[in-house]
mmCIF file of C-alpha atoms and ligand atoms in Angstrom:
data_model
loop_
_atom_site.group_PDB
_atom_site.id
_atom_site.type_symbol
_atom_site.label_atom_id
_atom_site.label_comp_id
_atom_site.label_asym_id
_atom_site.label_seq_id
_atom_site.Cartn_x
_atom_site.Cartn_y
_atom_site.Cartn_z
ATOM 1 C CA MET C 110 -20.788 91.628 -8.605
ATOM 2 C CA GLN C 111 -19.219 88.155 -8.574
ATOM 3 C CA LEU C 112 -22.186 86.465 -10.336
ATOM 4 C CA GLU C 113 -22.171 89.040 -13.157
ATOM 5 C CA SER C 114 -18.555 88.265 -14.022
ATOM 6 C CA LEU C 115 -19.346 84.543 -13.775
ATOM 7 C CA LEU C 116 -22.142 85.032 -16.283
ATOM 8 C CA SER C 117 -19.835 86.757 -18.767
ATOM 9 C CA GLU C 118 -17.257 83.971 -18.299
ATOM 10 C CA PHE C 119 -20.012 81.429 -18.958
ATOM 11 C CA ASN C 120 -21.012 83.243 -22.165
ATOM 12 C CA LYS C 121 -17.395 83.288 -23.316
ATOM 13 C CA GLU C 122 -17.056 79.524 -22.805
ATOM 14 C CA LEU C 123 -20.419 78.941 -24.440
ATOM 15 C CA GLY C 124 -19.052 80.398 -27.685
ATOM 16 C CA THR C 125 -16.618 77.463 -28.004
ATOM 17 C CA VAL C 126 -19.211 74.695 -27.403
ATOM 18 C CA THR C 127 -20.185 72.654 -30.493
ATOM 19 C CA LYS C 128 -21.567 69.422 -28.987
ATOM 20 C CA VAL C 129 -24.612 68.652 -26.826
ATOM 21 C CA ALA C 130 -22.453 66.706 -24.331
ATOM 22 C CA ASP C 131 -20.055 69.681 -23.878
ATOM 23 C CA LEU C 132 -22.993 71.999 -23.304
ATOM 24 C CA LEU C 133 -24.315 69.778 -20.500
ATOM 25 C CA ASN C 134 -20.863 69.745 -18.892
ATOM 26 C CA LEU C 135 -20.687 73.536 -19.060
ATOM 27 C CA LYS C 136 -24.111 73.866 -17.442
ATOM 28 C CA ALA C 137 -23.029 71.537 -14.606
ATOM 29 C CA LYS C 138 -19.809 73.507 -14.161
ATOM 30 C CA TYR C 139 -21.721 76.741 -13.442
ATOM 31 C CA ILE C 140 -24.974 75.739 -11.794
ATOM 32 C CA GLY C 141 -24.346 72.100 -10.817
ATOM 33 C CA LYS C 142 -23.859 70.750 -7.270
ATOM 34 C CA GLN C 143 -20.081 71.307 -7.320
ATOM 35 C CA GLY C 144 -20.251 74.754 -9.010
ATOM 36 C CA PRO C 145 -19.811 78.378 -7.743
ATOM 37 C CA LEU C 146 -23.540 78.877 -7.298
ATOM 38 C CA ALA C 147 -23.714 75.911 -4.922
ATOM 39 C CA ASP C 148 -20.722 77.346 -2.973
ATOM 40 C CA LEU C 149 -22.446 80.711 -2.662
ATOM 41 C CA MET C 150 -25.612 79.094 -1.328
ATOM 42 C CA LYS C 151 -23.613 77.099 1.223
ATOM 43 C CA ASN C 152 -22.168 80.348 2.716
ATOM 44 C CA ILE C 153 -25.483 82.195 2.836
ATOM 45 C CA LYS C 154 -26.325 80.830 6.293
ATOM 46 C CA ASP C 155 -23.996 83.379 8.000
ATOM 47 C CA ALA C 156 -25.574 86.417 6.273
ATOM 48 C CA SER C 157 -28.232 88.772 7.724
ATOM 49 C CA PRO C 158 -31.884 88.160 6.745
ATOM 50 C CA GLU C 159 -31.905 91.077 4.226
ATOM 51 C CA GLU C 160 -28.578 89.960 2.798
ATOM 52 C CA LYS C 161 -29.947 86.353 2.505
ATOM 53 C CA LYS C 162 -32.975 87.632 0.595
ATOM 54 C CA ARG C 163 -30.854 89.712 -1.799
ATOM 55 C CA ILE C 164 -28.306 86.959 -2.476
ATOM 56 C CA GLY C 165 -31.115 84.418 -2.938
ATOM 57 C CA SER C 166 -32.852 86.534 -5.564
ATOM 58 C CA VAL C 167 -29.627 87.334 -7.487
ATOM 59 C CA ALA C 168 -28.595 83.654 -7.385
ATOM 60 C CA ASN C 169 -31.995 82.631 -8.657
ATOM 61 C CA GLU C 170 -31.785 85.133 -11.487
ATOM 62 C CA PHE C 171 -28.308 83.806 -12.388
ATOM 63 C CA LYS C 172 -29.574 80.220 -12.458
ATOM 64 C CA THR C 173 -32.624 81.109 -14.576
ATOM 65 C CA SER C 174 -30.490 83.029 -17.086
ATOM 66 C CA ILE C 175 -28.051 80.145 -17.488
ATOM 67 C CA GLU C 176 -30.896 77.638 -17.931
ATOM 68 C CA ALA C 177 -32.542 79.794 -20.600
ATOM 69 C CA ILE C 178 -29.281 80.236 -22.505
ATOM 70 C CA VAL C 179 -28.523 76.488 -22.280
ATOM 71 C CA SER C 180 -31.936 75.405 -23.582
ATOM 72 C CA LYS C 181 -31.717 77.824 -26.536
ATOM 73 C CA LYS C 182 -28.212 76.583 -27.383
ATOM 74 C CA MET C 183 -29.329 72.961 -26.914
ATOM 75 C CA LEU C 184 -31.980 73.354 -29.612
ATOM 76 C CA GLU C 185 -29.451 74.884 -32.027
ATOM 77 C CA LEU C 186 -26.956 72.073 -31.406
ATOM 78 C CA GLU C 187 -29.573 69.318 -31.817
ATOM 79 C CA ILE C 188 -30.731 70.751 -35.123
ATOM 80 C CA SER C 189 -27.190 71.036 -36.451
ATOM 81 C CA GLU C 190 -26.345 67.480 -35.294
ATOM 82 C CA ILE C 191 -29.440 66.109 -37.108
ATOM 83 C CA ASN C 192 -28.538 68.052 -40.257
ATOM 84 C CA ALA C 193 -24.970 66.749 -40.152
ATOM 85 C CA SER C 194 -26.092 63.119 -39.848
ATOM 86 C CA LEU C 195 -28.643 63.564 -42.667
ATOM 87 C CA GLU C 196 -25.899 64.977 -44.844
ATOM 88 C CA LYS C 197 -23.605 62.045 -43.991
ATOM 89 C CA ASP C 198 -26.225 59.329 -44.720
ATOM 90 C CA LYS C 199 -27.493 60.938 -47.903
ATOM 91 C CA THR C 200 -28.122 58.505 -50.788
ATOM 92 C CA ASP C 201 -27.852 59.887 -54.266
ATOM 93 C CA ILE C 202 -30.642 58.052 -56.069
ATOM 94 C CA SER C 203 -29.701 59.731 -59.311
ATOM 95 C CA LEU C 204 -26.522 57.607 -59.702
ATOM 96 C CA THR C 205 -26.227 56.648 -63.338
ATOM 97 C CA ASP C 206 -24.805 53.557 -65.065
ATOM 98 C CA SER C 207 -21.751 55.529 -66.079
ATOM 99 C CA VAL C 208 -21.003 56.275 -62.415
ATOM 100 C CA LEU C 209 -21.462 52.600 -61.562
ATOM 101 C CA GLU C 210 -19.148 51.548 -64.363
ATOM 102 C CA LYS C 211 -16.424 53.744 -62.885
ATOM 103 C CA GLY C 212 -15.961 51.356 -59.992
ATOM 104 C CA LEU C 213 -19.076 50.843 -57.888
ATOM 105 C CA GLN C 214 -20.606 47.375 -58.225
ATOM 106 C CA ALA C 215 -24.123 47.017 -59.598
ATOM 107 C CA GLY C 216 -26.305 44.053 -58.571
ATOM 108 C CA GLY C 217 -27.551 41.596 -61.165
ATOM 109 C CA HIS C 218 -30.427 39.203 -61.658
ATOM 110 C CA HIS C 219 -30.135 35.468 -61.181
ATOM 111 C CA PRO C 220 -30.376 33.612 -64.533
ATOM 112 C CA VAL C 221 -33.503 31.759 -63.349
ATOM 113 C CA SER C 222 -35.183 35.117 -62.646
ATOM 114 C CA ILE C 223 -34.080 36.393 -66.058
ATOM 115 C CA ILE C 224 -35.627 33.400 -67.871
ATOM 116 C CA GLN C 225 -38.748 33.482 -65.695
ATOM 117 C CA GLN C 226 -39.316 37.156 -66.463
ATOM 118 C CA GLU C 227 -38.838 36.578 -70.198
ATOM 119 C CA ILE C 228 -41.282 33.663 -70.242
ATOM 120 C CA GLU C 229 -43.855 35.607 -68.256
ATOM 121 C CA ASP C 230 -43.602 38.422 -70.807
ATOM 122 C CA ILE C 231 -44.029 35.962 -73.712
ATOM 123 C CA PHE C 232 -47.151 34.462 -72.145
ATOM 124 C CA ILE C 233 -48.587 37.836 -71.142
ATOM 125 C CA SER C 234 -48.270 38.882 -74.794
ATOM 126 C CA MET C 235 -50.352 35.779 -75.676
ATOM 127 C CA GLY C 236 -53.135 36.728 -73.265
ATOM 128 C CA PHE C 237 -52.101 34.657 -70.222
ATOM 129 C CA GLU C 238 -52.359 35.849 -66.607
ATOM 130 C CA VAL C 239 -49.456 35.267 -64.174
ATOM 131 C CA LEU C 240 -50.494 33.597 -60.890
ATOM 132 C CA ASP C 241 -48.683 32.814 -57.658
ATOM 133 C CA GLY C 242 -49.181 30.051 -55.085
ATOM 134 C CA PRO C 243 -47.916 29.019 -51.633
ATOM 135 C CA HIS C 244 -44.751 26.924 -51.127
ATOM 136 C CA ILE C 245 -46.334 25.136 -48.155
ATOM 137 C CA GLU C 246 -49.246 23.107 -49.416
ATOM 138 C CA ASP C 247 -51.714 20.500 -48.226
ATOM 139 C CA GLU C 248 -52.146 16.998 -49.580
ATOM 140 C CA TYR C 249 -55.321 17.987 -51.383
ATOM 141 C CA HIS C 250 -53.786 20.669 -53.619
ATOM 142 C CA ASN C 251 -50.513 18.839 -54.286
ATOM 143 C CA PHE C 252 -52.026 15.399 -54.941
ATOM 144 C CA GLU C 253 -55.707 14.635 -54.498
ATOM 145 C CA ALA C 254 -57.178 17.448 -56.587
ATOM 146 C CA LEU C 255 -54.682 16.505 -59.322
ATOM 147 C CA ASN C 256 -56.022 12.978 -59.558
ATOM 148 C CA ILE C 257 -52.953 11.513 -57.823
ATOM 149 C CA PRO C 258 -54.285 8.603 -55.789
ATOM 150 C CA ALA C 259 -52.795 7.732 -52.406
ATOM 151 C CA THR C 260 -50.948 4.782 -53.948
ATOM 152 C CA HIS C 261 -49.075 6.840 -56.596
ATOM 153 C CA PRO C 262 -45.256 6.688 -56.236
ATOM 154 C CA ALA C 263 -45.079 10.513 -56.269
ATOM 155 C CA ARG C 264 -46.553 10.342 -52.787
ATOM 156 C CA ASP C 265 -43.650 8.290 -51.584
ATOM 157 C CA MET C 266 -41.847 9.834 -48.620
ATOM 158 C CA GLN C 267 -38.606 9.916 -50.629
ATOM 159 C CA ASP C 268 -39.933 12.457 -53.101
ATOM 160 C CA THR C 269 -41.816 14.728 -50.756
ATOM 161 C CA PHE C 270 -40.732 16.897 -47.850
ATOM 162 C CA TRP C 271 -43.572 16.391 -45.368
ATOM 163 C CA PHE C 272 -44.210 18.453 -42.253
ATOM 164 C CA ALA C 273 -44.451 16.636 -38.932
ATOM 165 C CA ASP C 274 -48.277 16.773 -39.006
ATOM 166 C CA LYS C 275 -48.174 14.531 -42.143
ATOM 167 C CA LYS C 276 -50.828 16.764 -43.686
ATOM 168 C CA HIS C 277 -48.698 19.644 -44.971
ATOM 169 C CA LEU C 278 -45.749 19.492 -47.362
ATOM 170 C CA LEU C 279 -43.433 21.625 -49.472
ATOM 171 C CA ARG C 280 -45.056 21.621 -52.910
ATOM 172 C CA THR C 281 -43.374 19.126 -55.223
ATOM 173 C CA HIS C 282 -44.584 20.864 -58.398
ATOM 174 C CA THR C 283 -46.301 24.049 -59.526
ATOM 175 C CA SER C 284 -49.356 22.055 -60.639
ATOM 176 C CA THR C 285 -50.855 23.124 -57.283
ATOM 177 C CA ILE C 286 -51.372 26.506 -58.945
ATOM 178 C CA GLN C 287 -53.704 24.848 -61.503
ATOM 179 C CA VAL C 288 -56.163 23.870 -58.787
ATOM 180 C CA ARG C 289 -56.232 27.260 -57.094
ATOM 181 C CA GLY C 290 -56.343 29.070 -60.453
ATOM 182 C CA MET C 291 -59.314 27.037 -61.734
ATOM 183 C CA LYS C 292 -61.348 27.577 -58.572
ATOM 184 C CA GLU C 293 -60.951 31.345 -58.750
ATOM 185 C CA ARG C 294 -62.095 31.840 -62.365
ATOM 186 C CA LYS C 295 -64.634 30.757 -64.964
ATOM 187 C CA PRO C 296 -63.702 29.415 -68.452
ATOM 188 C CA PRO C 297 -62.387 30.473 -70.840
ATOM 189 C CA PHE C 298 -59.093 31.385 -69.126
ATOM 190 C CA ARG C 299 -55.362 30.923 -69.539
ATOM 191 C CA PHE C 300 -52.627 31.482 -66.986
ATOM 192 C CA VAL C 301 -49.051 30.619 -66.048
ATOM 193 C CA GLY C 302 -47.710 30.114 -62.517
ATOM 194 C CA PRO C 303 -43.950 30.183 -61.898
ATOM 195 C CA GLY C 304 -42.188 29.307 -58.632
ATOM 196 C CA LYS C 305 -39.906 27.183 -56.479
ATOM 197 C CA VAL C 306 -40.626 23.499 -55.937
ATOM 198 C CA PHE C 307 -39.052 21.038 -53.503
ATOM 199 C CA ARG C 308 -38.209 17.347 -53.794
ATOM 200 C CA CYS C 309 -36.337 15.044 -51.493
ATOM 201 C CA GLU C 310 -33.998 13.839 -54.257
ATOM 202 C CA ARG C 311 -30.344 12.979 -54.644
ATOM 203 C CA THR C 312 -28.625 15.824 -56.526
ATOM 204 C CA ASP C 313 -26.546 15.387 -59.677
ATOM 205 C CA ALA C 314 -25.693 17.446 -62.787
ATOM 206 C CA SER C 315 -29.387 17.825 -63.727
ATOM 207 C CA HIS C 316 -31.220 17.304 -60.399
ATOM 208 C CA GLU C 317 -31.607 19.663 -57.466
ATOM 209 C CA MET C 318 -33.731 19.428 -54.320
ATOM 210 C CA VAL C 319 -35.019 22.972 -54.775
ATOM 211 C CA PHE C 320 -35.676 23.980 -58.352
ATOM 212 C CA HIS C 321 -38.102 26.048 -60.399
ATOM 213 C CA GLN C 322 -41.048 25.255 -62.612
ATOM 214 C CA LEU C 323 -43.490 27.302 -64.595
ATOM 215 C CA GLU C 324 -46.972 25.872 -64.790
ATOM 216 C CA GLY C 325 -49.295 26.755 -67.654
ATOM 217 C CA MET C 326 -52.987 26.120 -68.158
ATOM 218 C CA MET C 327 -55.555 27.000 -70.783
ATOM 219 C CA VAL C 328 -59.234 26.001 -70.456
ATOM 220 C CA GLY C 329 -62.061 26.707 -72.870
ATOM 221 C CA GLU C 330 -64.696 25.064 -75.047
ATOM 222 C CA ASP C 331 -62.516 23.763 -77.892
ATOM 223 C CA VAL C 332 -58.940 23.554 -76.686
ATOM 224 C CA SER C 333 -56.932 20.943 -78.611
ATOM 225 C CA VAL C 334 -53.523 19.242 -78.675
ATOM 226 C CA GLY C 335 -52.883 21.486 -81.708
ATOM 227 C CA ASN C 336 -53.222 24.564 -79.439
ATOM 228 C CA LEU C 337 -50.837 23.024 -76.945
ATOM 229 C CA ILE C 338 -48.174 22.326 -79.577
ATOM 230 C CA TYR C 339 -48.552 25.822 -81.016
ATOM 231 C CA PHE C 340 -47.927 27.525 -77.665
ATOM 232 C CA MET C 341 -44.980 25.273 -76.794
ATOM 233 C CA LYS C 342 -43.288 25.855 -80.158
ATOM 234 C CA THR C 343 -43.808 29.617 -79.909
ATOM 235 C CA LEU C 344 -42.306 29.613 -76.442
ATOM 236 C CA LEU C 345 -39.190 27.655 -77.413
ATOM 237 C CA ALA C 346 -38.582 29.743 -80.543
ATOM 238 C CA GLU C 347 -38.782 32.963 -78.480
ATOM 239 C CA ILE C 348 -36.527 31.665 -75.725
ATOM 240 C CA PHE C 349 -33.768 30.132 -77.828
ATOM 241 C CA LYS C 350 -33.946 32.608 -80.735
ATOM 242 C CA ARG C 351 -32.997 29.735 -83.036
ATOM 243 C CA SER C 352 -34.590 26.495 -84.117
ATOM 244 C CA VAL C 353 -34.107 23.645 -81.670
ATOM 245 C CA GLU C 354 -34.851 19.976 -82.302
ATOM 246 C CA VAL C 355 -37.833 18.832 -80.234
ATOM 247 C CA ARG C 356 -39.520 15.487 -79.824
ATOM 248 C CA LEU C 357 -42.874 14.639 -78.326
ATOM 249 C CA ARG C 358 -43.338 11.261 -76.694
ATOM 250 C CA PRO C 359 -46.115 9.811 -74.587
ATOM 251 C CA GLY C 360 -45.746 10.589 -70.881
ATOM 252 C CA PHE C 361 -47.795 9.533 -67.899
ATOM 253 C CA PHE C 362 -49.036 12.072 -65.378
ATOM 254 C CA PRO C 363 -52.242 11.324 -63.475
ATOM 255 C CA PHE C 364 -53.533 14.854 -64.086
ATOM 256 C CA VAL C 365 -53.422 14.800 -67.899
ATOM 257 C CA GLU C 366 -54.878 12.476 -70.518
ATOM 258 C CA PRO C 367 -53.255 12.100 -72.973
ATOM 259 C CA GLY C 368 -49.924 13.173 -71.470
ATOM 260 C CA PHE C 369 -46.699 14.007 -73.324
ATOM 261 C CA GLU C 370 -43.053 14.647 -72.641
ATOM 262 C CA LEU C 371 -41.574 17.342 -74.803
ATOM 263 C CA ASP C 372 -37.797 16.916 -74.957
ATOM 264 C CA ILE C 373 -35.282 19.183 -76.659
ATOM 265 C CA GLN C 374 -32.052 18.034 -78.168
ATOM 266 C CA CYS C 375 -29.284 18.668 -75.622
ATOM 267 C CA LEU C 376 -27.702 22.021 -76.399
ATOM 268 C CA ILE C 377 -24.705 21.299 -74.185
ATOM 269 C CA CYS C 378 -23.418 18.417 -76.324
ATOM 270 C CA GLY C 379 -25.458 18.993 -79.510
ATOM 271 C CA GLY C 380 -27.119 15.586 -79.074
ATOM 272 C CA LYS C 381 -23.923 13.564 -78.790
ATOM 273 C CA GLY C 382 -24.461 12.639 -75.142
ATOM 274 C CA CYS C 383 -23.090 14.196 -71.917
ATOM 275 C CA SER C 384 -23.628 14.198 -68.137
ATOM 276 C CA VAL C 385 -26.501 16.685 -68.398
ATOM 277 C CA CYS C 386 -28.543 14.551 -70.839
ATOM 278 C CA LYS C 387 -27.309 11.348 -69.204
ATOM 279 C CA GLN C 388 -25.654 10.375 -72.517
ATOM 280 C CA VAL C 389 -28.993 10.181 -74.416
ATOM 281 C CA GLY C 390 -28.701 13.437 -76.365
ATOM 282 C CA TRP C 391 -32.170 14.678 -75.290
ATOM 283 C CA VAL C 392 -33.250 16.685 -72.232
ATOM 284 C CA GLU C 393 -36.672 16.304 -70.648
ATOM 285 C CA LEU C 394 -37.957 19.849 -70.441
ATOM 286 C CA LEU C 395 -41.648 20.237 -70.837
ATOM 287 C CA PRO C 396 -44.135 17.647 -69.650
ATOM 288 C CA CYS C 397 -47.632 18.518 -70.791
ATOM 289 C CA GLY C 398 -51.008 17.157 -71.832
ATOM 290 C CA MET C 399 -54.757 17.599 -71.970
ATOM 291 C CA VAL C 400 -56.247 18.256 -68.514
ATOM 292 C CA HIS C 401 -57.815 15.128 -67.007
ATOM 293 C CA PRO C 402 -61.620 15.416 -66.515
ATOM 294 C CA ASN C 403 -61.227 14.645 -62.778
ATOM 295 C CA VAL C 404 -58.907 17.625 -62.413
ATOM 296 C CA LEU C 405 -61.385 19.919 -64.149
ATOM 297 C CA LYS C 406 -64.027 18.673 -61.699
ATOM 298 C CA SER C 407 -61.734 19.472 -58.741
ATOM 299 C CA GLY C 408 -61.568 23.013 -60.094
ATOM 300 C CA GLY C 409 -65.381 23.249 -60.298
ATOM 301 C CA ILE C 410 -65.381 23.034 -64.115
ATOM 302 C CA ASP C 411 -67.810 20.854 -66.122
ATOM 303 C CA PRO C 412 -65.623 18.427 -68.184
ATOM 304 C CA GLU C 413 -68.583 17.745 -70.513
ATOM 305 C CA LYS C 414 -68.536 21.355 -71.630
ATOM 306 C CA TYR C 415 -64.911 22.431 -71.277
ATOM 307 C CA ASN C 416 -61.454 20.994 -71.843
ATOM 308 C CA GLY C 417 -57.917 22.338 -71.661
ATOM 309 C CA PHE C 418 -54.192 21.777 -71.716
ATOM 310 C CA ALA C 419 -51.556 22.120 -69.010
ATOM 311 C CA PHE C 420 -47.760 22.017 -68.923
ATOM 312 C CA GLY C 421 -45.008 22.189 -66.293
ATOM 313 C CA LEU C 422 -41.794 23.679 -67.626
ATOM 314 C CA GLY C 423 -38.524 23.011 -65.749
ATOM 315 C CA LEU C 424 -36.934 26.482 -65.559
ATOM 316 C CA ASP C 425 -33.490 25.483 -64.249
ATOM 317 C CA ARG C 426 -32.884 23.053 -67.107
ATOM 318 C CA LEU C 427 -34.059 25.659 -69.592
ATOM 319 C CA VAL C 428 -31.497 28.079 -68.135
ATOM 320 C CA MET C 429 -28.795 25.412 -68.500
ATOM 321 C CA MET C 430 -29.664 24.830 -72.159
ATOM 322 C CA ARG C 431 -29.798 28.500 -72.962
ATOM 323 C CA TYR C 432 -26.486 29.497 -71.340
ATOM 324 C CA GLY C 433 -24.586 26.231 -71.831
ATOM 325 C CA ILE C 434 -24.312 25.459 -68.083
ATOM 326 C CA ASP C 435 -23.196 21.889 -67.546
ATOM 327 C CA ASP C 436 -24.218 21.407 -63.902
ATOM 328 C CA ILE C 437 -27.467 22.535 -62.259
ATOM 329 C CA ARG C 438 -25.671 22.920 -58.909
ATOM 330 C CA HIS C 439 -23.947 26.086 -60.161
ATOM 331 C CA LEU C 440 -27.344 27.787 -60.054
ATOM 332 C CA HIS C 441 -27.610 27.460 -56.273
ATOM 333 C CA SER C 442 -23.928 27.747 -55.449
ATOM 334 C CA GLY C 443 -24.176 31.404 -54.475
ATOM 335 C CA ASP C 444 -20.784 31.878 -56.155
ATOM 336 C CA LEU C 445 -20.608 35.515 -57.247
ATOM 337 C CA ARG C 446 -18.175 34.693 -60.059
ATOM 338 C CA PHE C 447 -21.007 32.622 -61.553
ATOM 339 C CA ASN C 448 -23.911 34.948 -60.720
ATOM 340 C CA SER C 449 -22.260 38.147 -61.919
ATOM 341 C CA GLN C 450 -22.120 36.866 -65.502
ATOM 342 C CA PHE C 451 -25.873 37.506 -65.806
ATOM 343 C CA LYS C 452 -26.738 41.151 -65.554
ATOM 344 C CA SER C 453 -30.204 42.056 -66.649
ATOM 345 C CA TYR C 454 -33.593 41.040 -67.976
HETATM 346 C C1 FA5 P 11 -44.174 17.591 -63.057
HETATM 347 O O1 FA5 P 11 -43.716 18.120 -62.030
HETATM 348 C C2 FA5 P 11 -45.582 17.870 -63.533
HETATM 349 N N1 FA5 P 11 -46.290 18.605 -62.517
HETATM 350 C C3 FA5 P 11 -45.501 18.638 -64.833
HETATM 351 C C4 FA5 P 11 -46.784 18.702 -65.589
HETATM 352 C C5 FA5 P 11 -47.598 19.810 -65.469
HETATM 353 C C6 FA5 P 11 -47.154 17.661 -66.462
HETATM 354 C C7 FA5 P 11 -48.790 19.864 -66.178
HETATM 355 C C8 FA5 P 11 -48.335 17.718 -67.182
HETATM 356 C C9 FA5 P 11 -49.133 18.834 -67.030
HETATM 357 P P1 FA5 P 11 -41.933 16.394 -63.680
HETATM 358 O O2 FA5 P 11 -41.743 15.721 -62.368
HETATM 359 O O3 FA5 P 11 -41.500 15.651 -64.865
HETATM 360 O O4 FA5 P 11 -43.434 16.830 -63.891
HETATM 361 O O5 FA5 P 11 -41.150 17.777 -63.601
HETATM 362 C C10 FA5 P 11 -41.305 18.766 -64.596
HETATM 363 C C11 FA5 P 11 -39.961 19.329 -65.043
HETATM 364 O O6 FA5 P 11 -39.265 19.819 -63.901
HETATM 365 C C12 FA5 P 11 -39.006 18.312 -65.651
HETATM 366 O O7 FA5 P 11 -39.243 18.169 -67.020
HETATM 367 C C13 FA5 P 11 -37.667 18.930 -65.396
HETATM 368 O O8 FA5 P 11 -37.356 19.914 -66.371
HETATM 369 C C14 FA5 P 11 -37.875 19.606 -64.077
HETATM 370 N N2 FA5 P 11 -37.370 18.797 -62.968
HETATM 371 C C15 FA5 P 11 -37.925 17.701 -62.386
HETATM 372 N N3 FA5 P 11 -37.172 17.256 -61.366
HETATM 373 C C16 FA5 P 11 -36.114 18.096 -61.282
HETATM 374 C C17 FA5 P 11 -34.983 18.191 -60.394
HETATM 375 N N4 FA5 P 11 -34.811 17.368 -59.365
HETATM 376 N N5 FA5 P 11 -34.094 19.193 -60.605
HETATM 377 C C18 FA5 P 11 -34.278 20.078 -61.622
HETATM 378 N N6 FA5 P 11 -35.321 20.051 -62.465
HETATM 379 C C19 FA5 P 11 -36.230 19.073 -62.301
#
């Protein structure tokens, strides 16, 4: 019978099919509208009624057999196509450093992240928590709660990136984390809060518009300037792994009283004077002081009973001192020749 030989031809061709698309073409070739089955059905009209019945049933059987074979083969092909693509996209998560050294490039950490991680570890080892805070702030957290009155120059439009609603801004310092941190805990407590800050400033060798600070705060019943100096000295000794010359001078910040500026002798020029230290030999690194009573009140803390210290470390300048980088703008350049010099924590 003609259909029987067609079926064996179909099976022969099927053996060579390896793709889903080819299988669909083969199916169309045999039982599609232009195929032999369709031709047979077109001619059936001239046959006798018994003949019509017989041809109809054989043709139907042929069609059903082909469809069954195709759907079985389809499943096999789909599974093998999925397996092949899984094999192709496989990631070997067991790649070792030695493999990477043979030619593949490993990513590195940005020097600011390296320093930030180290400082967090130092403070965690001294019992501090690490807190986070939002980049977009309101006037209350950035200024008011920190005892910065509306007339303070820090509120000047030139320093602050304001949103169009004039109520929200990009935080100008990490001191915003003090306010949120105080509200969420009861004394005694100590925490640090690192992060990006934003100022509408002209850039130069030591100034960027986006830079990093690390805020610190300790509140308790008998916190003193002595405690503050102890923690700052410990931090600097750990970071620089050598003794650095520091000086403490009075500094004004509305949220501390008394306030200090802790400067370190410029490690780029050794104190002789350069563009980083603006020829003075000292770099302003660590403003700090005893928390102002009004700020404690904003945090829901009784200033009659508790006191504390706070500091706001400039991370980018610390990175510059540690690695001998003479222009802060390298840090944000995105230049891989610069970034790839710093590999790990
Ligand atoms: C402050 O931002 C205070 N919030 C710090 C503070 C916290 C004082 C707690 C007292 C108590 P100041 O504006 O000086 O202070 O900035 C702190 C540090 O950030 C500076 O010492 C400096 O290291 C760094 N810094 C300031 N402006 C820039 C800038 N444009 N680019 C890079 N680093 C900067």
